[in-house]
Amino acid sequence: MKTDIQIAQENEMEPITKVAAQLGIREDDIELYGRYKAKLSDELIERVRENPDGKLVLVTAINPTPAGEGKTTTSIGLAQAMAKRNKKAILALREPSLGPCFGIKGGAAGGGFAQVVPMEDLNLHFTGDFHAITSANNLLAAMLDNHIQQGNALGIDPRQVVWKRCLDMNDRALRNVVVGLGSKADGMVREDHFVITVASEIMAVLCLADDMEDLKRRLGRMIVAYSFSGKPVTAADLQAVGAMAALLKDALKPNLIQTLEHTPAIVHGGPFANIAHGCNSVRATKTALKLADITITEAGFGADLGAEKFFDIKCRMSGLKPDAVVLVATVRALKYNGGVPKTELSDENLSALQKGIVNLEKHIENLQKYGVPIIVTLNSFVTDTEAEVSYIESFCRERGCDFALSEVWAKGGEGGLALADRVIDALENKESHFQTLYDDALPLKEKIETIAREIYGADGVTYSAAAAKELKRIGELGMGDFPVCMAKTQYSLSDDQKKLGRPEHFTVNVREVYASAGAGFVVAILGAIMTMPGLPKEPAANRIDVDAEGRITGLF
């Protein structure tokens, strides 16, 4: 059986100019990065702004398991299937982070015969967007420490510096560091921290900004520290906005690539959903809606994280309104939630399936709260049995959801036709009554508790003393009407990754809270989640290599 990277490398890509032409995009509307990648120009985005919007389809999933769910694969296969049904479709996806590529997860370009290409470029340096974000983040950190060193005119309290440096790599040793060691000329000694680039506020800001002016306004509002008098100090106070914007000028432009079947794909931005807001850029999604009749996008990890943030943060801020939601599950993952070890997931086990399907049930209930038509799709594996598939289909239909089997990994677009037909039916014959989960005016604590109770199924929320104190300060600073971005484990509906299925009788603990004033949301960190991940005992990097001809192997 061929690996994903072998399939991708054997694929004959179309020149990106030809892919762009499918959308009515001229060659002078794009900025080429070689033959197969391009950025969409600001002029194009402005020109299509008055075009009518197409339909918006969100693809989400149950909680991820070691068995794999295939959310991105399903998104890509669905877009390919739409093209086979003669629909003008486009993908709007996130860019992968280097952290998972070299860590435990591997690449993030889909799988099998449902991939976006060039796969290696996308998973590695791509068009340099993440490098630009990393550079802008660390420029601000350098200017902050330099300001303190050069007299500290703003009266910054070194004990209340909240801006962190970043790196797009899993490196646990950088979570907590000390900077300024050495002589007096080397800066003030203080504790500092690193986050992974996809958790940087600049990533969130770039993904929520409408244009350069909006980007600069958001960059300027970012809080970097507090003064000795307790006043917030911003990037604008440090006069860092212009230089950061210069670094981000090209990164703000969405990227265009293609699927294995040459369906257009806009891939832009990449905040993690477990520690950030988990959606591709607003600019990419809005542009996609203007260029095609159907836009298929995704949100990271399970629906308790990615979909909730897509609805309650991205849609709230941008005015986007989804027309349908595809919820991805697998027989294997549901049996894993039912207590079956990973080594035995290929065996038929209806008893375990009945125990584990409660995870799917909770996600269905959650999505129904947003008023959008739901199609559950089962990402097919050869070990699935007819009895298992039939049981899941009946379960979904009893709960008012449409259902389709997806075989896109093995068959590409052809394997997604049944799913495409169900989605098309929903778009043409069902109304979306989209609504967010909570009102802007709700106090921050009540927003956190609404998400915990309604989405996670928690009995309540506890707060560390530091988190409670910071929530009070954020409210007093006038940010109480912000939405909340919950940072928690992706593996469970709770904040404990070991609680599988549909946990009951639990509370979640808010360990830390901080305001992302530029992004426009408040982050609540739950349980043991880390904003700088670490590498596993055997990282994926151990298996990656380049041969004498320059061909990369082992990336996925």
Coordinates of C-alpha atoms in Angstrom, one line a residue, residues 54-58 78 82 87-89 289 292-296 321-326 372-375 402 419-432:
G54 CA -21.7 31.0 -2.3
K55 CA -22.8 28.4 0.3
L56 CA -20.6 27.7 3.3
V57 CA -20.1 24.1 4.6
L58 CA -18.1 23.4 7.8
L78 CA -15.9 16.3 -0.4
M82 CA -18.5 18.3 -5.6
K87 CA -20.4 22.1 -8.7
K88 CA -18.1 25.1 -8.6
A89 CA -16.5 24.2 -5.3
L289 CA -17.3 32.5 -0.9
A292 CA -17.2 29.6 -5.9
D293 CA -20.7 28.4 -5.4
I294 CA -19.8 26.1 -2.5
T295 CA -16.9 26.7 0.0
I296 CA -15.9 23.8 2.2
K321 CA -23.2 32.1 8.5
P322 CA -22.7 28.4 7.7
D323 CA -25.3 26.6 5.6
A324 CA -24.5 23.1 6.6
V325 CA -22.2 21.1 8.9
V326 CA -20.5 17.7 8.2
V372 CA -27.4 24.4 11.2
P373 CA -28.3 21.3 9.2
I374 CA -26.1 18.3 10.1
I375 CA -24.8 15.5 7.9
D402 CA -28.6 12.9 7.5
L419 CA -21.6 12.6 1.0
A420 CA -21.7 15.3 -1.7
D421 CA -25.3 14.4 -2.6
R422 CA -26.4 14.6 1.0
V423 CA -24.6 18.0 1.4
I424 CA -26.1 19.3 -1.8
D425 CA -29.6 18.2 -0.7
A426 CA -29.1 20.1 2.6
L427 CA -27.9 23.2 0.9
E428 CA -30.8 23.2 -1.6
N429 CA -33.7 22.0 0.6
K430 CA -32.9 22.8 4.2
E431 CA -32.7 26.1 5.9
S432 CA -29.9 27.1 8.2

